[in-house]
Coordinates of C-alpha atoms in Angstrom, one line a residue:
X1 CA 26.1 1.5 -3.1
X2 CA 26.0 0.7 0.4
X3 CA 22.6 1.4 2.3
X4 CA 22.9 3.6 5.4
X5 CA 20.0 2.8 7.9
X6 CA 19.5 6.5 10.0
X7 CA 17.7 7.2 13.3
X8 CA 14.8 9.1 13.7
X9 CA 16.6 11.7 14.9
X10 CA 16.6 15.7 13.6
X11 CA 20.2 15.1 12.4
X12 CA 19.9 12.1 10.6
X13 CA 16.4 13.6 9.1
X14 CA 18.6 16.5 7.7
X15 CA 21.2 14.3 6.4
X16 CA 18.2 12.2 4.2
X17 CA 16.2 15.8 3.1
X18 CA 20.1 16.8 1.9
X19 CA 20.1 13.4 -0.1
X20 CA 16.6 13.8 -1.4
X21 CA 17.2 17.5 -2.6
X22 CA 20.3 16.4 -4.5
X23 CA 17.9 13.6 -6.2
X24 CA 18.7 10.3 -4.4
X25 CA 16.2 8.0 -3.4
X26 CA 16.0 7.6 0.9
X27 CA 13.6 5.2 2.6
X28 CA 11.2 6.5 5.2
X29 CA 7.8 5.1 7.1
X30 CA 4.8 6.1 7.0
X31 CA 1.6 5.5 9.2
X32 CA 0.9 2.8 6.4
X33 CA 3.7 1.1 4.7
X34 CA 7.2 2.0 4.3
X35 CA 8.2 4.0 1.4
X36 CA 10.6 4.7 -1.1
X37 CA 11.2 8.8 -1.0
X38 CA 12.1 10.9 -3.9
X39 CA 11.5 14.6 -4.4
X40 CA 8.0 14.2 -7.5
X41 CA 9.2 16.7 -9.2
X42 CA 12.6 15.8 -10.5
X43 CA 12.2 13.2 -12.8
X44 CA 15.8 11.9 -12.7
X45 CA 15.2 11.0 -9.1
X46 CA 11.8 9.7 -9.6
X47 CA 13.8 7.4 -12.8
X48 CA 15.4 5.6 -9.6
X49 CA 12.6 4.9 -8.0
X50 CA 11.6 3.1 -10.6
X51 CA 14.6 1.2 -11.1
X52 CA 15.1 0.0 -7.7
X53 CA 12.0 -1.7 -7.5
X54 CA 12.1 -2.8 -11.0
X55 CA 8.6 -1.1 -11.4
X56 CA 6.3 -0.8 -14.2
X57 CA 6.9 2.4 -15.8
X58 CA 2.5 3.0 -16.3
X59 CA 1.9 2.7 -12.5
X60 CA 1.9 5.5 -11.1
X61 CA 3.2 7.3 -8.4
X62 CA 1.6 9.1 -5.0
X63 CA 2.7 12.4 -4.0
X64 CA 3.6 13.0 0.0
X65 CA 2.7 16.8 1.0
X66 CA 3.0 17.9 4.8
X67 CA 0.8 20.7 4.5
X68 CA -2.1 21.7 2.9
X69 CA -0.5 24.7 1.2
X70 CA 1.4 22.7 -0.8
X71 CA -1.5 21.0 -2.5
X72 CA -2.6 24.1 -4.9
X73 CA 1.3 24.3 -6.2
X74 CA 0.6 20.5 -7.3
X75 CA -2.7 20.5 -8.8
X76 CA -4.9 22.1 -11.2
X77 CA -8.2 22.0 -9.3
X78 CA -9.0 21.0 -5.8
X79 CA -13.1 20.2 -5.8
X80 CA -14.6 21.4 -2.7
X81 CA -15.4 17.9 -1.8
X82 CA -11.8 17.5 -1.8
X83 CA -11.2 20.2 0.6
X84 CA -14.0 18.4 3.2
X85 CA -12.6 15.1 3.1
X86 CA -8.9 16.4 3.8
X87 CA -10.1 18.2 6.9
X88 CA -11.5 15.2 7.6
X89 CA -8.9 12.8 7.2
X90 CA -5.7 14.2 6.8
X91 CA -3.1 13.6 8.0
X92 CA -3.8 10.2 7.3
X93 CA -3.8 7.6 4.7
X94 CA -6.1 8.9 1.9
X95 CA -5.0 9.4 -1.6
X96 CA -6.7 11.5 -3.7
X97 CA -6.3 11.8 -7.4
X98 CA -6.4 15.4 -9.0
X99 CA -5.6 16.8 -12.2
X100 CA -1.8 17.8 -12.1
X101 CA 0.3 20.9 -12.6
X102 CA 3.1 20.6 -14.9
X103 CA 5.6 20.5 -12.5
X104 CA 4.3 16.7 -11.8
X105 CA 6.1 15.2 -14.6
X106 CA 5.2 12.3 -16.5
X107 CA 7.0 9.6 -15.2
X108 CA 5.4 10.8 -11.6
X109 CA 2.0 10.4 -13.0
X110 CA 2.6 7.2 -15.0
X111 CA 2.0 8.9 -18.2
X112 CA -1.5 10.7 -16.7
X113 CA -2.9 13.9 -16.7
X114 CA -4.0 13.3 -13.0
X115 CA -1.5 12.7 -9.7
X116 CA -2.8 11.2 -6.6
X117 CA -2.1 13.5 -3.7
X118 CA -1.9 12.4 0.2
X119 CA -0.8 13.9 3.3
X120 CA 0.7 11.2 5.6
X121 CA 0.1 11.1 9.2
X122 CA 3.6 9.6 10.4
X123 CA 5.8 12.6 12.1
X124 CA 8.7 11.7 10.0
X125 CA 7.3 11.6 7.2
X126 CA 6.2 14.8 7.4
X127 CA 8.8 16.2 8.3
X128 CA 11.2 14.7 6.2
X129 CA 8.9 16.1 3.7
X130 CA 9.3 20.0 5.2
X131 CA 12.9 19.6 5.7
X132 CA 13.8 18.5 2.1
X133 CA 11.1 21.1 1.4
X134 CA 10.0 19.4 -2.2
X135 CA 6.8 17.1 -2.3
X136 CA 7.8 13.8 -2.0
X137 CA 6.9 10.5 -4.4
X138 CA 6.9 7.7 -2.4
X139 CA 5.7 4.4 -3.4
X140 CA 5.9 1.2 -1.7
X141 CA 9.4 -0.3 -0.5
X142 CA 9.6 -3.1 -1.8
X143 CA 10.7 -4.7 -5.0
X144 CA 7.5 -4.4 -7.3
X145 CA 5.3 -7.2 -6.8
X146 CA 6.4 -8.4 -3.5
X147 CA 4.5 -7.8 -0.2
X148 CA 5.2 -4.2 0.9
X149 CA 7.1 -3.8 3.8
X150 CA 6.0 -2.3 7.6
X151 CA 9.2 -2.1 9.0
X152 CA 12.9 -0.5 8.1
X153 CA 14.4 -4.3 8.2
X154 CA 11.8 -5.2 5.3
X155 CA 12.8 -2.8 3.0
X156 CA 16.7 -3.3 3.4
X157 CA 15.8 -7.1 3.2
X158 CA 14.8 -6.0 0.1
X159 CA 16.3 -2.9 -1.6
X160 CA 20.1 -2.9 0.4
X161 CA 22.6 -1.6 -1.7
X162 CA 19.6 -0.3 -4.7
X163 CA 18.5 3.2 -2.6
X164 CA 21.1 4.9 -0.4
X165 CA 19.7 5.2 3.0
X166 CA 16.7 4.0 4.7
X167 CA 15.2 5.8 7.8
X168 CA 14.3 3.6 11.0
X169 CA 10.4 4.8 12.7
X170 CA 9.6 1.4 13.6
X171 CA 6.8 -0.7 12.6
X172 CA 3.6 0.7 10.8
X173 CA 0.5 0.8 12.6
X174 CA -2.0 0.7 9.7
X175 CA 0.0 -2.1 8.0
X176 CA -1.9 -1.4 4.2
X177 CA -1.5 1.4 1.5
X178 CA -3.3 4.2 1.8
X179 CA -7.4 4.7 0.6
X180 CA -7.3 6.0 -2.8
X181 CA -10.0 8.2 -4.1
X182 CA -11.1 9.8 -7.4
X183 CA -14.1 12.0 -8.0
X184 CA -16.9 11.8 -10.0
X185 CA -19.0 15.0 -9.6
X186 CA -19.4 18.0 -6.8
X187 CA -21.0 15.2 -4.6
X188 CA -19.4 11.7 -5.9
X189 CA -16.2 9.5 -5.0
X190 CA -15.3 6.7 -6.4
X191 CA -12.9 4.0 -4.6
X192 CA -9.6 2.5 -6.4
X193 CA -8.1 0.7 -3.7
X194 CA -9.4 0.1 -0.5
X195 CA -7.3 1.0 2.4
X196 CA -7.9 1.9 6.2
X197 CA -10.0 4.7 5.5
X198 CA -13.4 3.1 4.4
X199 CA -16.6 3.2 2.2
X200 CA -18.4 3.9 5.4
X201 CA -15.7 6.5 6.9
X202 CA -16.4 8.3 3.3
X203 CA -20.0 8.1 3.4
X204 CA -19.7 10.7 6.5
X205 CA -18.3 13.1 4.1
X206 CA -19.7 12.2 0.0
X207 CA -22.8 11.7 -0.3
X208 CA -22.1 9.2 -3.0
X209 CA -19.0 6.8 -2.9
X210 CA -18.6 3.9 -4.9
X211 CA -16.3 0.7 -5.7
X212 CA -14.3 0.3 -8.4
X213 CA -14.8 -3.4 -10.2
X214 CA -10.8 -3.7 -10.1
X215 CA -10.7 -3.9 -6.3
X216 CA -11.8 -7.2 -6.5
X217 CA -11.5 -7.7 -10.2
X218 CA -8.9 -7.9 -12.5
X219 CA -7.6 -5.3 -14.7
X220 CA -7.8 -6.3 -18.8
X221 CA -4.3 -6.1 -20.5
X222 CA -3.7 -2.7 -21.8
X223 CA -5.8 -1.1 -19.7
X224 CA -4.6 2.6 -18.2
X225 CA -5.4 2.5 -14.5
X226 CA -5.2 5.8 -12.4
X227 CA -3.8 4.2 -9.1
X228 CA -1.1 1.8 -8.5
X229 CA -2.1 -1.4 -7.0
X230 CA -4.9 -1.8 -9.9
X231 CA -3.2 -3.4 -12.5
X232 CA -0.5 -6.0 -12.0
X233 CA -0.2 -8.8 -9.3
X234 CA 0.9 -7.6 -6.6
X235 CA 1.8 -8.1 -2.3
X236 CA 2.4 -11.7 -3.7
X237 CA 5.4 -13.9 -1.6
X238 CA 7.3 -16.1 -3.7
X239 CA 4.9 -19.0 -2.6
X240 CA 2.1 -19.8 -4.5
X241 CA -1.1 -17.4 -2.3
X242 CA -4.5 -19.5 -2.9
X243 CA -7.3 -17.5 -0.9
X244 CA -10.2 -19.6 0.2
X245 CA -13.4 -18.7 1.3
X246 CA -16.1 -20.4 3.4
X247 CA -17.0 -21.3 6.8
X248 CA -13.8 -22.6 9.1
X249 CA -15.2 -25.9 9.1
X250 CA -15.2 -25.8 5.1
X251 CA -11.4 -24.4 5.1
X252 CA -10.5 -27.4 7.5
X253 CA -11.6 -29.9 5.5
X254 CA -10.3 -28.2 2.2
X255 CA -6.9 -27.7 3.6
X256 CA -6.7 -31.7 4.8
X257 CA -7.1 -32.8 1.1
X258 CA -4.6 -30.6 -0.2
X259 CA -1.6 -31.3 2.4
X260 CA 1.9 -31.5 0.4
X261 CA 5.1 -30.6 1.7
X262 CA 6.0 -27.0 2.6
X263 CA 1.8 -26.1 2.4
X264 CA 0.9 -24.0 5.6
X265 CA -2.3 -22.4 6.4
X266 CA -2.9 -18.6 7.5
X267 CA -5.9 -18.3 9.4
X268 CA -7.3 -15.8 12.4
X269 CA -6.3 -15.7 16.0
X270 CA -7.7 -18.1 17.6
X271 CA -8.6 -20.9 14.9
X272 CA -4.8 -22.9 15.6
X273 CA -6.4 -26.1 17.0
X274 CA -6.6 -29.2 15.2
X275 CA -4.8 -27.5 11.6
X276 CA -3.5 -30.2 9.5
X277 CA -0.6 -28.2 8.4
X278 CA 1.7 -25.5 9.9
X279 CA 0.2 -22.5 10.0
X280 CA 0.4 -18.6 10.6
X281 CA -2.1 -16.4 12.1
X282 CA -2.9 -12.6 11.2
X283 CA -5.1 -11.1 14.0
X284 CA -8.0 -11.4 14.9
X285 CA -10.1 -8.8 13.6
X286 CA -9.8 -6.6 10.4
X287 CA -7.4 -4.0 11.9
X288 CA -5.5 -6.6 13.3
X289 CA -5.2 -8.3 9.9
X290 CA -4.2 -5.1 7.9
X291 CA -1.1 -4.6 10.3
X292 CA 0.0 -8.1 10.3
X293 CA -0.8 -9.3 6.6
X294 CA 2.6 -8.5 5.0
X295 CA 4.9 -9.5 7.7
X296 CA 3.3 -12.8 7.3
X297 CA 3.5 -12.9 3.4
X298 CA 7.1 -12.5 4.3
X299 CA 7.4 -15.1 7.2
X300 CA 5.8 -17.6 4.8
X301 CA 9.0 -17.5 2.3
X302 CA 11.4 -17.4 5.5
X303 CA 9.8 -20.4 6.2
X304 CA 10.3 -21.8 2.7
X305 CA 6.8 -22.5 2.1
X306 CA 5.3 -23.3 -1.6
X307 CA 1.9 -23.0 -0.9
X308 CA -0.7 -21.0 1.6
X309 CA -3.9 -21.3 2.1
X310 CA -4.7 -18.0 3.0
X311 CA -8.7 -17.9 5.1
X312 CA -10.5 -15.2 3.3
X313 CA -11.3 -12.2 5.2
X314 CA -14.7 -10.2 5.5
X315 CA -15.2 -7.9 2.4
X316 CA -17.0 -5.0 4.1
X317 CA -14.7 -2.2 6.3
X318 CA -10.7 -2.6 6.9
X319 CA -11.5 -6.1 6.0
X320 CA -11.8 -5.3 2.3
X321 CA -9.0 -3.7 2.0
X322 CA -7.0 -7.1 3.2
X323 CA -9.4 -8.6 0.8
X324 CA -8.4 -6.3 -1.8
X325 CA -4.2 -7.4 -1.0
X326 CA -4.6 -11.1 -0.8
X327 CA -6.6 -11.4 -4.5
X328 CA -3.7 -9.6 -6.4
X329 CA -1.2 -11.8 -3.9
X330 CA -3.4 -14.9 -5.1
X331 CA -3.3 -14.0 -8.5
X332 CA -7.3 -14.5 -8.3
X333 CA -7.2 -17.5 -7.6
X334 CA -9.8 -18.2 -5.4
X335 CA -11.4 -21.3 -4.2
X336 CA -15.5 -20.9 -3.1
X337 CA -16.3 -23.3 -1.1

């Protein structure tokens, strides 16, 4: 097929809601990433999701809703907890996994009993949600394993001619997937992936919130994971992603004994001078970083580069959550210094 890039405009919305009710897949953005849109509840549409990005069939899927009334219709339960941290923060980019109705089917849910559930925050999303009136899967849009993509130019770069139209908002302003959340009691959270919403913006609303080991740890073969971005390498560039941590004076002088053709260096704003090696920067803060991250991952194989040295971000905050995207991009491979 050929790939029709639309407007934002009401008509062109229609015309991708019409394609999504008749089961196709249609690109859209969301406050976070861009994703690939398919109405959760029709599993032959969901099927090409899959197959366009050549994804793992276990990792599963998040739900897009546009209004809260839709969330009982999905779910089993809603835990009051649940109900205070949407008024919280949604619309926005927390994901919150809840046992699922039956009219999540499996492949949704990668084989689970549980679906996660989020309410973006990006005015077409939502209402390209309402007008194809369906709740909407909507992974990243990319081809799995590559870094996910924050403009419409991304994902045609990647999936033209695999999905049939993709819907131009511009770039994302968060830049990372979404927080995603599961509970533990009446009082308890625990994090799966880190994301723009933090451990700290959750402690205003759980009393207890905690990290999963596999945000910085990786998952053991076999294992069933209730959130995608848990279990396989991911966000990774065709170059070879070695995160280093240390002082900037320690990354200098690692970087100048490791100098080979096509190596470049990503660092923060501001710490250009005196690299022995092209480079890339990715803001200067943790927010900063977050939104530029991926288009960078992607520069880095326009450039043709085999190797980057990628200068380890702060784990606490946003930070952790770019953290959290350059160790599965790495492959864990980290150098301490």
């Amino acid at each position: 097929m050929k790939t029709v890039l639309l407007s934002d405009t009401e008509a062109d919305l229609e015309q991708a809601a019409a394609w999504i009710q008749k089961g196709e897949v249609v690109g859209m953005p969301t406050e976070t990433v861009y994703g690939l849109a398919a109405d959760a509840c029709n599993p032959e549409a969901v099927k090409k999701v899959f197959v366009a990005k050549g994804r793992p069939a276990d990792n599963p899927l998040i739900v897009h809703i546009s209004e809260m009334e839709q969330l009982p219709l999905l779910v089993e339960f809603v835990p009051d907890l649940a109900y205070r941290l949407a008024e919280r923060f949604w619309p926005g980019p927390l994901t919150m996994i809840l046992p699922k109705k039956a009219c999540i089917p499996a492949i949704t849910s990668g084989g689970l009993d549980t679906v996660g559930i989020r309410m973006p925050s990006h005015p077409i999303a939502r209402r390209l949600i309402t007008l194809s009136g369906t709740a909407i899967a909507a992974p990243s849009g990319n081809r799995s394993g590559y870094p996910s993509p924050t403009t419409a130019a991304h994902m045609l770069h990647d999936l033209n001619g695999r999905i049939t139209a993709i819907i131009d908002g511009g770039a994302c302003q968060v830049g990372v997937e979404s927080t995603v959340i599961c509970f533990e009691s009446a009082t308890s959270i625990r994090i799966l992936r880190p994301g723009y919403i933090t451990k700290e913006d959750l402690e205003q609303v759980a009393k207890t919130v905690i990290l999963d080991s596999a945000i910085l740890h990786e998952i053991q073969a076999g294992q069933m994971v209730r959130s995608p971005g848990m279990k396989y390498q991911h966000y990774s560039p065709k170059a070879n992603v070695i995160l280093v941590e240390g002082s900037y004076a320690a990354y200098c002088s690692y970087i100048s004994q490791h100098v080979t053709p096509h190596s470049y260096a990503l660092v923060f704003d501001g710490e250009e001078a005196g690299l022995p090696m092209p480079y890339f920067t990715y803001g200067k803060n943790s927010a900063e970083q977050a939104k530029q991250l991926f288009d960078c991952l992607r520069r880095c194989d326009e450039e043709g580069a085999v190797t980057v040295y990628v200068r380890a971000p702060e784990r606490n905050g946003i930070g952790l959550a770019v953290y959290n995207r350059l160790i599965r991009a790495a492959g864990f491979e980290v150098i301490q210094l």
